Amino acid sequence: MSVQTILLDFSVDPARLGDECGQRAVFDQLETVLKDYIPNLVLSADVKIDGGSLKLLVGKKGTSVSTRLFDQGLVTVNIEYYKEENEAPLMDYKSAQVLENQLKKYLSVTKSQSYIPLKRCLFGRYYPSSDNRLLEYDIDEVLFDEQSPFQRVQVVHSKSLGNMLVLDDLQNIAEADLIYTETLMGRGVENYEGKEIIILGGGDGALLYELLKEKPKYVWMLEIDELVMKVSNKYLSTICGDVLEKRKGKNYEIIVEDCMLTLNKFMKEGRKLDYIFGDLTDIPISESACGELWEFMITILESAFKILKPSGKFMTHANGANCPESLKMYEEELLKLKPPVKFTKSKAFVPSFLEEWWFYQISFNTTDLGDA
Amino acid sequence: MSVQTILLDFSVDPARLGDECGQRAVFDQLETVLKDYIPNLVLSADVKIDGGSLKLLVGKKGTSVSTRLFDQGLVTVNIEYYKEENEAPLMDYKSAQVLENQLKKYLSVTKSQSYIPLKRCLFGRYYPSSDNRLLEYDIDEVLFDEQSPFQRVQVVHSKSLGNMLVLDDLQNIAEADLIYTETLMGRGVENYEGKEIIILGGGDGALLYELLKEKPKYVWMLEIDELVMKVSNKYLSTICGDVLEKRKGKNYEIIVEDCMLTLNKFMKEGRKLDYIFGDLTDIPISESACGELWEFMITILESAFKILKPSGKFMTHANGANCPESLKMYEEELLKLKPPVKFTKSKAFVPSFLEEWWFYQISFNTTDLGDA
């Protein structure tokens, strides 16, 4: 079962909506056409609103039609009704377009637009891009949905992406996302053979699984959320193999705790690593580089560089290519780090994000060190 | 200027919406929380609807809030207001999520969801996928919008895709879509050197431009819509070069007319070609393989095979990978063709479609011919 919401937008000469008489004329035209498409439509409310007016019509099977006129010459029509899963829609995209074209002619509008009907109350079809655009995914099943002590953990199935892990309502990784892991680790560029590596986060197991194929000396994965690993092991085994099932092998182990504990322990022991992966939260999108998330990220970076070998690298995903401000802020923060660091970056289109994503490879700026 | 529409969905135990008293209780809870987020909210209409009820609240700056309760336990909240381009939003996605979480707690709902605010009346941001999903693009400018005698022709600018040609409200090709053209022509697989080729349609010029790089003997491009070529020449020159500007060169020409005229002329002349490209409409999505569009497509195919050499190929784009029924119907139609044909297919993720697309390479089934 779902609620279907069909939206139509129009723009008309604002002069036509200038007074009540003009508004009534436009509304009458709207109503005349709408009545042809939605049976038994009757006016249920007529409200004068600051900056315009709103009329509510109600028709067959409880279909509500809200029509709003804005003084600036904009008109919105919202049609909403309940639909059982196997019931034919009262109005699909094709008929919404026919209605749009009919209204376009009848109202002599300057611009018009109809939207693909929104399938509401299905919970799990709509996700944001990094720059806050609305994207409808081809989700046909919600496989898992529970709150862990740390976050909301969901697994949904997408027709094109396979199973997809969703953390706090954000698409995280899908079975189709090998390119994400390979770009994060710089496969073919970096050499992991015989290397000691830490993964901060990485609860979906995909990075650990791919790194182990490159014959590292040892990998520690530090993940705080047991539930993420449990469901990834169950639903994402095509991308994480058996590493979450086994938790420990001859050259790896997963430590389930706050990653700062192990980082601090390694620091005290004077241990030095070849690679540290930041596979935690994305870099934040905010007006300035402050707040809890930025502080957390900078703390992690500072700690990581205390236990990296001089030749070591910190590898991390950053944010969408459509968020240049956020990426610039991140780079500015990197350049403030002591000791100084330098970075390279790489970009890939990530299937489950439906957008290009930037990844950073950060290392000690030895040129600067030499100068000091 | 735009109209912002913020949508929130909730599901609650249906028993709570079973009678007027229960509905009033849920509505009162909704109203209490909403009043904290939208100042000066007052009830403007209260309508009993078949299968539920609807209350309309109006608040600050003409913000309307439509709350609808469905007997099945679903609750929808639609918030709508006018926003000037540089004005801060009354409610962004973050605050919609905060409101969602507040309502979630207060209403003790079982599921909830907030949507990225819809930016309405901007005309040109929202496009459908092949399987009718709603996709918001990063469009920051509408560069061109006119009706030709054949279709609505638009060019919009996307931050990630560059300029994008839109025909009849469907995304057609963008500057980032080289992969589309290369998969359509099977670059690296097919050899076009010294070959005679027809392009049916292809008004954006990208296919002609890429084919000419492969040193064909001659290419005829048959495009009916002058306006598409005019705007593609102006806005898509990175992917079509100067072929639409010149219209004719030593080994190509563009003929502006119904492609059937030239096909019939070549047929009468007994001319035989190496390749024919179908770069016209997508294969239709319908219940069965009938109707005007299917007939048109089959007529084109039949005519094409009358002027192809025995070794010739018909190359075409088909539809999204998420439309297997439509692709299956197409293949069934292919297998009905006389003389019999065989086909191979290839797939690519097309940036401007935000989905995977199938392409077909169709040739005479000489095995069958041998049997006859």
XYZ file of C-alpha atoms in Angstrom:
744
model
C 0.000 0.000 0.000
C 1.145 3.526 -0.719
C -0.026 7.092 -1.056
C 0.414 8.494 -4.556
C 1.181 12.189 -4.862
C 1.105 13.736 -8.331
C 2.510 17.231 -8.642
C 1.975 19.706 -11.467
C 3.537 23.169 -11.782
C 2.495 26.059 -13.994
C 3.590 29.607 -14.473
C 1.221 32.244 -15.840
C 1.357 35.991 -16.357
C 1.291 37.345 -12.753
C -1.168 40.049 -13.839
C -3.789 37.326 -14.234
C -3.533 36.485 -10.515
C -3.480 40.145 -9.435
C -6.967 40.278 -7.924
C -9.637 37.927 -6.634
C -11.534 38.074 -9.892
C -8.486 37.014 -11.916
C -7.672 34.277 -9.441
C -11.217 32.970 -9.643
C -11.013 32.845 -13.443
C -7.779 30.818 -13.384
C -9.140 28.543 -10.693
C -12.354 27.946 -12.664
C -10.278 26.937 -15.683
C -8.219 24.577 -13.526
C -11.341 23.060 -12.010
C -13.016 22.537 -15.388
C -10.107 20.511 -16.737
C -9.432 18.642 -13.484
C -13.063 17.476 -13.375
C -12.509 15.633 -16.660
C -9.691 13.625 -15.108
C -10.860 13.069 -11.554
C -14.504 12.045 -11.200
C -16.901 13.581 -8.645
C -14.653 16.508 -7.818
C -16.230 18.981 -5.396
C -14.853 22.095 -3.730
C -14.154 21.405 -0.057
C -12.231 24.467 1.061
C -11.376 27.891 -0.302
C -8.706 29.696 1.697
C -7.209 33.143 1.224
C -3.508 32.870 2.026
C -0.831 35.508 2.461
C 0.528 35.891 -1.083
C -2.190 33.940 -2.871
C -5.014 31.497 -2.398
C -5.634 27.796 -2.022
C -8.591 25.682 -3.026
C -9.076 22.123 -1.970
C -11.130 19.753 -4.097
C -12.081 16.228 -3.145
C -13.068 13.544 -5.637
C -13.496 9.847 -6.281
C -12.056 7.391 -3.764
C -10.893 10.150 -1.454
C -8.662 11.804 -4.022
C -7.697 15.246 -2.769
C -6.598 17.995 -5.132
C -4.939 21.036 -3.639
C -4.560 23.943 -6.071
C -2.550 26.932 -5.003
C -2.174 30.244 -6.792
C 0.799 32.451 -5.926
C 0.754 36.204 -6.607
C 4.058 35.833 -8.458
C 2.288 33.906 -11.230
C 3.012 30.383 -10.049
C 0.373 27.683 -9.783
C 0.829 24.342 -8.036
C -1.519 21.378 -8.195
C -1.066 18.468 -5.757
C -3.171 15.360 -6.305
C -3.095 12.726 -3.579
C -4.812 9.373 -3.073
C -4.384 5.990 -1.479
C -3.431 3.014 -3.656
C -3.237 -0.690 -2.819
C -0.119 -2.414 -4.131
C -1.775 -4.277 -6.998
C -4.392 -1.641 -7.767
C -4.038 0.283 -11.036
C -3.071 3.903 -10.417
C -5.822 6.505 -10.727
C -3.279 8.626 -12.567
C 0.129 7.530 -13.862
C 2.904 9.702 -15.324
C 1.479 9.453 -18.836
C -1.958 10.651 -17.770
C -0.383 13.349 -15.587
C 1.378 14.598 -18.725
C -1.875 14.522 -20.674
C -3.532 16.514 -17.872
C -0.591 18.925 -17.841
C -0.890 19.510 -21.588
C -4.631 19.974 -21.325
C -4.230 22.551 -18.555
C -1.388 24.189 -20.474
C -3.674 24.820 -23.433
C -6.738 25.749 -21.425
C -4.955 28.097 -19.020
C -2.550 29.487 -21.651
C 0.380 29.110 -19.274
C 3.930 30.153 -20.103
C 5.605 27.112 -18.561
C 4.420 23.821 -17.171
C 5.792 20.650 -15.682
C 4.455 17.359 -14.365
C 6.346 15.076 -12.008
C 6.707 11.334 -11.930
C 4.127 10.377 -9.269
C 5.660 10.083 -5.809
C 5.152 6.670 -4.226
C 4.816 7.655 -0.593
C 4.787 5.695 2.645
C 6.841 2.924 1.043
C 9.837 3.981 3.174
C 13.165 3.318 1.475
C 12.864 4.481 -2.159
C 14.086 8.078 -1.925
C 17.616 9.156 -1.051
C 19.528 12.425 -1.293
C 22.583 13.210 -3.389
C 25.500 14.933 -1.633
C 24.153 18.276 -2.889
C 20.646 17.565 -1.631
C 18.887 16.469 -4.765
C 16.019 14.003 -4.547
C 16.737 10.635 -6.164
C 14.244 7.814 -6.432
C 15.925 4.395 -6.399
C 14.594 1.156 -7.873
C 14.066 -0.400 -4.443
C 11.747 -3.387 -4.415
C 12.307 -4.643 -0.878
C 13.374 -3.445 2.560
C 15.360 -6.395 3.916
C 16.393 -5.002 7.278
C 15.578 -1.944 9.374
C 16.747 -1.562 12.963
C 18.251 1.057 15.209
C 21.689 0.188 16.625
C 23.135 2.095 19.604
C 24.932 4.252 17.022
C 22.725 4.660 13.980
C 19.731 3.476 11.984
C 20.833 0.430 10.002
C 18.866 -0.585 6.910
C 19.422 -2.934 4.009
C 17.264 -2.451 0.928
C 17.294 -4.289 -2.387
C 17.742 -2.316 -5.593
C 17.019 -3.898 -8.986
C 20.126 -2.368 -10.515
C 22.498 -2.139 -7.517
C 21.723 -5.325 -5.610
C 21.542 -5.128 -1.826
C 22.360 -1.696 -0.440
C 23.391 -0.762 3.099
C 21.726 2.435 4.321
C 23.015 4.166 7.472
C 20.958 6.964 9.029
C 18.906 7.248 5.830
C 21.987 7.715 3.626
C 22.979 5.222 0.935
C 26.308 3.748 2.134
C 27.454 0.910 -0.113
C 25.779 -1.506 -2.517
C 26.761 -4.789 -4.095
C 27.473 -2.903 -7.354
C 30.029 -0.599 -5.679
C 33.355 -2.394 -6.217
C 34.603 0.796 -7.902
C 34.080 2.639 -4.608
C 36.359 0.277 -2.696
C 38.908 0.124 -5.505
C 39.126 3.908 -5.778
C 39.337 4.289 -1.997
C 42.297 1.873 -1.908
C 43.828 3.061 -5.182
C 43.997 -0.434 -6.606
C 46.765 -0.728 -9.169
C 48.473 2.381 -7.792
C 49.245 1.436 -4.195
C 51.143 -1.703 -3.229
C 49.801 -3.395 -0.104
C 51.930 -6.527 -0.170
C 53.623 -7.064 3.196
C 52.157 -3.837 4.579
C 50.582 -3.109 7.987
C 47.211 -1.438 7.686
C 44.467 -0.025 9.889
C 40.885 0.457 8.728
C 38.945 2.983 10.796
C 35.305 1.957 10.450
C 34.665 -0.035 7.291
C 31.897 -2.079 8.943
C 30.512 -3.304 5.619
C 33.697 -5.399 5.279
C 34.241 -4.614 1.582
C 37.527 -2.750 2.051
C 38.988 -5.426 4.340
C 37.942 -8.138 1.872
C 39.602 -6.382 -1.081
C 42.759 -5.459 0.864
C 43.304 -9.076 1.918
C 43.504 -10.035 -1.782
C 46.640 -7.866 -1.997
C 48.593 -9.944 0.565
C 49.158 -7.385 3.326
C 51.229 -8.319 6.383
C 48.379 -7.480 8.767
C 45.110 -5.530 8.752
C 43.339 -4.261 11.874
C 39.760 -3.193 11.247
C 38.328 -0.998 14.029
C 34.538 -0.872 13.808
C 32.250 0.232 16.610
C 28.890 -0.991 15.305
C 28.300 -4.725 15.730
C 24.919 -4.516 13.966
C 26.391 -3.071 10.749
C 28.778 -6.030 10.552
C 26.062 -8.543 11.346
C 23.761 -7.347 8.556
C 26.599 -6.772 6.067
C 27.757 -10.336 6.648
C 24.232 -11.533 5.927
C 23.229 -9.284 3.018
C 26.469 -8.069 1.408
C 28.546 -11.243 1.285
C 29.197 -10.735 -2.450
C 31.344 -7.718 -1.565
C 32.707 -8.694 1.864
C 33.232 -12.440 1.474
C 33.621 -14.223 4.808
C 35.716 -11.621 6.646
C 32.807 -10.460 8.821
C 31.813 -14.048 9.510
C 35.331 -15.047 10.609
C 36.332 -11.754 12.254
C 39.947 -12.958 12.519
C 42.411 -14.682 10.217
C 46.141 -15.256 9.947
C 46.750 -11.690 8.768
C 43.731 -9.717 9.983
C 41.426 -9.065 12.891
C 38.328 -6.997 13.504
C 38.258 -5.120 16.807
C 34.765 -4.031 17.814
C 35.248 -0.806 19.745
C 35.746 2.928 19.414
C 38.679 3.186 16.995
C 40.353 5.866 19.147
C 41.133 3.228 21.803
C 43.297 1.169 19.461
C 44.836 4.271 17.886
C 45.888 5.463 21.350
C 47.168 2.013 22.295
C 49.289 1.814 19.129
C 50.552 5.330 19.828
C 51.714 4.336 23.326
C 53.398 1.230 21.947
C 55.234 3.366 19.388
C 53.893 1.211 16.588
C 54.139 2.592 13.023
C 51.876 1.631 10.126
C 51.996 1.773 6.346
C 48.394 2.685 5.639
C 45.453 3.981 7.626
C 42.033 4.086 5.986
C 39.404 6.564 7.113
C 36.211 4.715 6.218
C 34.055 6.535 8.752
C 31.585 9.350 8.070
C 31.780 11.554 4.954
C 33.379 14.944 5.380
C 30.637 17.234 6.628
C 28.767 19.791 4.572
C 28.529 22.997 6.583
C 29.034 26.742 6.379
C 32.425 26.549 8.097
C 34.846 23.827 9.180
C 33.641 23.674 12.765
C 31.224 21.609 14.803
C 31.346 18.133 16.265
C 31.816 16.244 12.984
C 34.692 18.410 11.763
C 36.415 18.155 15.161
C 36.037 14.371 15.132
C 37.508 14.178 11.658
C 40.487 16.365 12.502
C 41.166 14.431 15.725
C 41.181 11.200 13.714
C 43.580 12.659 11.144
C 45.965 13.974 13.799
C 45.984 10.666 15.648
C 46.478 8.710 12.441
C 49.549 10.688 11.445
C 51.098 9.976 14.862
C 51.237 6.262 14.088
C 52.038 6.364 10.367
C 55.519 5.572 9.065
C 57.223 8.531 7.301
C 56.293 6.811 4.028
C 52.775 6.027 5.289
C 49.489 7.163 3.801
C 46.068 8.085 5.105
C 43.440 7.063 2.541
C 39.873 8.303 2.729
C 36.659 9.049 0.846
C 35.556 12.665 1.008
C 32.358 13.891 -0.616
C 30.439 14.331 -3.866
C 32.014 16.243 -6.736
C 28.985 18.548 -6.583
C 30.080 19.837 -3.163
C 33.210 21.825 -4.041
C 32.842 24.103 -0.989
C 32.932 21.159 1.388
C 35.956 19.658 -0.398
C 37.773 22.994 -0.344
C 37.190 23.304 3.410
C 38.589 19.807 3.889
C 41.720 20.669 1.933
C 42.162 23.848 3.966
C 41.966 21.793 7.160
C 44.520 19.338 5.770
C 46.962 22.149 5.090
C 46.691 23.284 8.727
C 47.797 19.892 10.087
C 51.042 19.603 12.055
C 53.305 17.997 10.940
C 52.478 19.265 7.445
C 50.896 16.900 4.940
C 50.403 16.807 1.204
C 47.673 15.037 -0.717
C 46.630 13.597 -4.033
C 43.034 12.854 -4.967
C 41.044 10.595 -7.262
C 37.456 10.552 -8.434
C 34.976 7.855 -9.395
C 31.304 7.610 -10.258
C 29.861 5.503 -7.440
C 26.856 3.482 -8.651
C 24.877 3.588 -5.406
C 25.467 7.330 -4.956
C 24.445 8.111 -8.552
C 27.203 10.729 -8.582
C 30.947 11.237 -8.728
C 32.835 11.040 -5.468
C 36.289 12.300 -4.440
C 38.862 10.233 -2.563
C 42.031 11.565 -0.885
C 45.476 10.070 -0.354
C 47.294 12.045 2.329
C 50.956 11.681 3.303
C 53.674 13.553 5.220
C 54.968 16.537 3.324
C 58.628 15.535 3.598
C 59.754 18.546 1.553
C 58.419 20.793 4.304
C 59.937 18.544 6.965
C 63.317 18.833 5.268
C 63.058 22.613 5.355
C 62.290 22.683 9.070
C 11.711 32.197 -7.502
C 10.323 28.791 -6.650
C 7.717 27.003 -4.600
C 9.202 24.700 -1.977
C 7.276 21.547 -1.134
C 8.427 19.491 1.840
C 6.893 16.057 2.210
C 6.843 13.854 5.301
C 5.388 10.345 5.569
C 4.470 8.374 8.667
C 2.883 5.065 9.372
C 1.062 4.390 12.640
C -1.023 1.568 14.045
C -4.237 1.758 11.917
C -6.313 1.189 15.067
C -5.324 4.679 16.186
C -7.035 6.202 13.132
C -10.109 3.966 13.429
C -12.549 6.630 14.610
C -12.901 10.395 14.686
C -11.685 10.565 18.257
C -8.480 8.692 17.445
C -7.918 10.775 14.339
C -8.357 13.955 16.351
C -5.782 12.768 18.893
C -3.186 12.055 16.186
C -3.945 15.316 14.456
C -3.586 17.267 17.724
C -0.169 15.695 18.250
C 0.843 16.608 14.699
C -0.379 20.164 15.146
C 1.444 20.620 18.466
C 4.808 19.699 16.966
C 4.241 21.515 13.665
C 3.484 24.745 15.552
C 7.007 24.669 16.983
C 8.473 24.660 13.493
C 6.106 26.883 11.536
C 5.093 30.098 13.306
C 1.493 31.383 13.473
C -0.052 28.121 12.321
C -3.861 28.176 12.335
C -6.424 25.617 11.204
C -8.018 26.733 7.938
C -9.979 23.689 6.834
C -11.022 20.359 8.283
C -12.412 17.945 5.706
C -13.769 14.432 6.116
C -12.610 12.430 3.113
C -13.551 8.974 1.891
C -11.001 6.747 3.671
C -9.676 9.352 6.084
C -9.507 13.039 6.811
C -7.556 16.122 5.832
C -6.714 19.230 7.793
C -5.229 22.326 6.289
C -3.144 24.674 8.403
C -1.809 28.020 7.278
C 1.146 29.787 8.875
C 3.818 32.418 8.497
C 4.420 33.925 5.059
C 1.593 31.935 3.506
C 3.040 28.552 4.402
C 0.361 25.916 3.936
C 0.492 22.588 5.732
C -1.794 19.842 4.520
C -2.005 16.861 6.877
C -3.848 13.794 5.727
C -4.736 10.722 7.759
C -5.556 7.501 5.914
C -7.608 4.736 7.550
C -4.859 2.260 6.650
C -2.538 3.923 9.172
C -0.671 6.229 6.825
C -0.125 9.914 7.508
C 1.148 12.441 4.972
C 2.257 15.985 5.692
C 2.796 18.425 2.801
C 4.351 21.796 3.600
C 4.379 24.383 0.827
C 5.573 27.976 0.564
C 6.961 30.519 -1.853
C 10.697 31.295 -1.814
C 12.671 33.976 -3.636
C 15.892 32.709 -5.200
C 18.281 34.224 -2.669
C 15.985 33.901 0.332
C 16.940 31.364 3.016
C 14.549 28.416 3.038
C 11.933 28.339 5.786
C 12.716 24.647 6.112
C 15.638 22.768 4.532
C 16.263 19.012 4.459
C 18.080 19.066 7.796
C 15.229 20.823 9.583
C 12.706 18.568 7.824
C 14.588 15.613 9.308
C 14.566 17.224 12.749
C 10.810 17.775 12.403
C 10.391 14.181 11.233
C 12.262 12.863 14.267
C 10.283 15.082 16.592
C 6.989 13.871 15.131
C 8.265 10.295 15.179
C 8.803 10.477 18.936
C 5.697 12.456 19.726
C 3.331 10.388 17.578
C 5.058 7.053 18.349
C 4.974 6.082 14.682
C 6.246 2.778 13.321
C 7.945 4.231 10.244
C 8.752 7.701 9.029
C 10.442 9.427 6.137
C 11.224 12.984 5.086
C 11.984 14.011 1.530
C 14.548 16.385 0.121
C 12.448 19.543 -0.414
C 11.055 19.774 -3.938
C 12.090 22.940 -5.757
C 8.989 23.569 -7.833
C 8.200 25.905 -10.709
C 11.877 25.977 -11.696
C 11.026 23.920 -14.805
C 13.866 21.677 -15.912
C 15.297 19.987 -12.787
C 13.277 16.765 -12.656
C 13.433 13.961 -15.204
C 12.218 10.365 -15.279
C 14.275 7.191 -15.497
C 13.201 4.609 -18.092
C 11.260 2.803 -15.349
C 9.501 5.976 -14.215
C 11.519 6.955 -11.197
C 11.842 10.611 -10.254
C 15.377 11.986 -10.569
C 16.387 15.496 -9.631
C 19.293 16.778 -11.743
C 21.820 19.460 -10.811
C 20.442 21.908 -13.372
C 21.448 25.507 -12.803
C 20.235 27.070 -16.042
C 17.686 26.557 -18.806
C 19.551 27.708 -21.918
C 16.907 27.072 -24.544
C 13.233 26.105 -24.599
C 11.163 26.139 -27.779
C 8.627 24.002 -29.553
C 9.677 22.774 -33.007
C 7.106 21.399 -35.473
C 8.070 17.956 -34.154
C 8.855 18.209 -30.467
C 9.693 20.392 -27.488
C 13.402 21.196 -27.685
C 15.247 22.275 -24.545
C 18.863 22.670 -23.535
C 19.648 22.834 -19.833
C 22.975 23.097 -18.049
C 23.912 20.481 -15.465
C 26.819 21.043 -13.078
C 28.047 17.487 -13.513
C 26.942 16.664 -17.082
C 27.498 19.957 -18.888
C 24.882 21.062 -21.403
C 22.079 18.561 -21.887
C 19.628 18.288 -24.777
C 16.078 17.524 -23.633
C 13.453 16.415 -26.171
C 9.795 16.286 -25.139
C 10.827 16.480 -21.473
C 13.170 13.479 -21.732
C 16.919 13.756 -21.197
C 18.467 12.952 -24.609
C 22.217 13.509 -24.587
C 24.658 15.570 -22.529
C 28.215 16.732 -23.017
C 29.348 13.987 -20.600
C 27.798 11.214 -22.734
C 30.656 10.112 -25.010
C 30.150 6.586 -23.657
C 26.627 6.626 -25.118
C 27.876 7.350 -28.630
C 30.800 4.948 -28.311
C 28.585 2.096 -27.128
C 26.007 2.822 -29.830
C 28.727 2.583 -32.501
C 30.650 -0.224 -30.798
C 33.927 1.683 -30.944
C 36.870 -0.692 -30.982
C 34.645 -3.559 -32.121
C 33.282 -2.341 -35.453
C 35.489 -1.114 -38.286
C 34.053 1.872 -40.147
C 37.011 2.633 -42.400
C 35.898 2.907 -46.029
C 32.307 2.037 -45.108
C 29.025 3.580 -46.303
C 26.758 4.525 -43.441
C 23.313 6.005 -42.824
C 22.293 7.665 -39.572
C 18.538 7.802 -39.052
C 17.957 10.797 -36.791
C 21.021 11.656 -34.730
C 20.188 15.379 -34.753
C 22.553 16.140 -31.875
C 25.424 15.407 -34.279
C 27.495 13.406 -31.771
C 27.299 10.100 -33.651
C 28.182 11.682 -37.003
C 31.109 13.510 -35.382
C 32.519 10.330 -33.830
C 31.947 8.201 -36.954
C 33.872 10.672 -39.122
C 36.930 10.099 -36.909
C 36.914 6.477 -38.126
C 37.431 7.409 -41.809
C 34.222 6.086 -43.361
C 33.724 6.299 -47.142
C 30.498 8.287 -46.754
C 27.902 9.066 -44.076
C 24.375 10.272 -44.767
C 22.620 11.685 -41.735
C 18.831 11.937 -42.127
C 17.351 14.260 -39.523
C 13.920 15.825 -39.723
C 14.198 18.492 -37.012
C 16.130 21.593 -38.058
C 15.760 23.137 -34.589
C 17.458 20.214 -32.812
C 20.488 20.637 -35.071
C 20.527 24.408 -34.658
C 20.604 24.252 -30.852
C 22.957 21.248 -30.720
C 25.398 23.140 -32.933
C 25.211 26.062 -30.531
C 25.196 24.288 -27.160
C 26.735 20.845 -27.726
C 29.730 21.646 -29.902
C 32.053 19.758 -27.513
C 30.368 16.518 -28.612
C 29.368 17.324 -32.213
C 32.285 19.465 -33.379
C 31.478 21.438 -36.524
C 29.453 18.810 -38.389
C 26.133 20.562 -37.732
C 27.638 23.907 -38.655
C 29.011 22.621 -41.984
C 26.197 20.175 -42.808
C 28.284 18.716 -45.660
C 31.886 17.629 -46.115
C 33.932 15.499 -48.471
C 32.591 12.273 -46.959
C 29.306 13.244 -45.317
C 26.091 15.164 -45.705
C 23.093 15.934 -43.557
C 19.728 15.667 -45.289
C 16.958 17.499 -43.455
C 13.814 15.527 -44.168
C 11.775 12.502 -43.131
C 14.338 9.673 -43.214
C 11.886 7.366 -45.020
C 12.228 9.476 -48.193
C 15.952 8.792 -48.523
C 15.546 5.163 -47.460
C 12.973 4.669 -50.236
C 15.151 6.511 -52.755
C 18.165 4.321 -51.930
C 15.922 1.271 -52.178
C 14.801 2.221 -55.700
C 18.398 2.877 -56.720
C 19.381 -0.567 -55.447
C 22.039 0.960 -53.242
C 23.509 -1.207 -50.466
C 25.070 0.074 -47.243
C 27.449 -1.232 -44.596
C 25.845 0.279 -41.515
C 22.534 1.899 -40.657
C 22.128 3.575 -37.276
C 18.721 3.906 -35.662
C 19.227 7.016 -33.538
C 15.536 7.917 -33.418
C 13.128 7.371 -30.525
C 13.745 4.788 -27.774
C 11.908 1.503 -28.083
C 8.505 2.090 -26.533
C 7.387 0.926 -23.120
C 3.911 -0.540 -23.446
C 1.791 -3.537 -22.508
C 2.199 -5.110 -25.952
C 4.257 -4.483 -29.081
C 1.579 -2.516 -30.891
C 0.657 1.107 -31.412
C 2.049 3.877 -33.575
C 5.576 3.906 -32.102
C 6.098 0.156 -32.423
C 4.791 0.204 -36.019
C 7.127 3.081 -36.877
C 10.076 1.224 -35.408
C 9.308 -2.002 -37.259
C 8.791 -0.139 -40.556
C 12.190 1.502 -40.102
C 13.850 -1.852 -39.376
C 12.254 -3.545 -42.391
C 13.252 -0.698 -44.708
C 16.783 -0.624 -43.331
C 17.359 -4.306 -43.998
C 16.276 -3.799 -47.628
C 19.254 -1.538 -48.264
C 21.887 -3.247 -46.105
C 24.638 -5.372 -47.638
C 24.515 -9.061 -46.596
C 27.350 -8.240 -44.194
C 25.647 -5.006 -43.074
C 24.523 -4.102 -39.579
C 21.705 -2.111 -38.044
C 22.949 -0.441 -34.851
C 20.574 1.081 -32.334
C 19.989 2.108 -28.728
C 17.072 0.371 -27.054
C 16.012 1.132 -23.497
C 17.016 1.118 -19.840
C 18.233 -2.093 -18.232
C 15.400 -1.662 -15.720
C 12.814 -2.256 -18.468
C 13.347 -5.952 -19.253
C 9.757 -6.392 -20.505
C 10.206 -3.695 -23.129
C 13.549 -5.168 -24.236
C 12.062 -8.654 -24.440
C 9.232 -7.373 -26.638
C 11.782 -5.718 -28.906
C 13.735 -8.951 -29.265
C 10.534 -10.846 -30.040
C 9.759 -8.343 -32.794
C 13.286 -8.722 -34.174
C 12.868 -12.476 -34.409
C 9.691 -12.004 -36.478
C 11.493 -9.964 -39.163
C 11.738 -11.309 -42.732
C 14.426 -11.995 -43.857
C 15.479 -13.374 -40.473
C 17.992 -11.442 -38.391
C 20.233 -12.173 -35.453
C 21.518 -9.724 -32.871
C 24.158 -9.025 -30.277
C 23.791 -6.437 -27.530
C 25.926 -4.249 -25.310
C 25.255 -2.217 -22.197
C 26.628 0.991 -20.729
C 25.853 3.314 -17.850
C 24.852 6.561 -19.554
C 25.740 9.580 -17.381
C 22.799 11.760 -18.388
C 20.297 8.916 -17.975
C 21.665 7.969 -14.539
C 21.080 4.347 -15.499
C 22.356 1.483 -17.626
C 21.172 1.357 -21.197
C 21.082 -1.477 -23.761
C 22.277 -1.170 -27.358
C 21.612 -3.666 -30.170
C 23.654 -4.729 -33.196
C 21.378 -6.490 -35.681
C 22.476 -8.343 -38.813
C 21.120 -10.848 -41.354
C 20.910 -14.338 -39.953
C 22.842 -15.975 -42.775
C 22.645 -19.406 -41.133
C 18.863 -19.291 -41.534
C 19.229 -17.989 -45.090
C 21.472 -20.916 -45.919
C 18.857 -23.333 -44.635
C 16.081 -21.791 -46.766
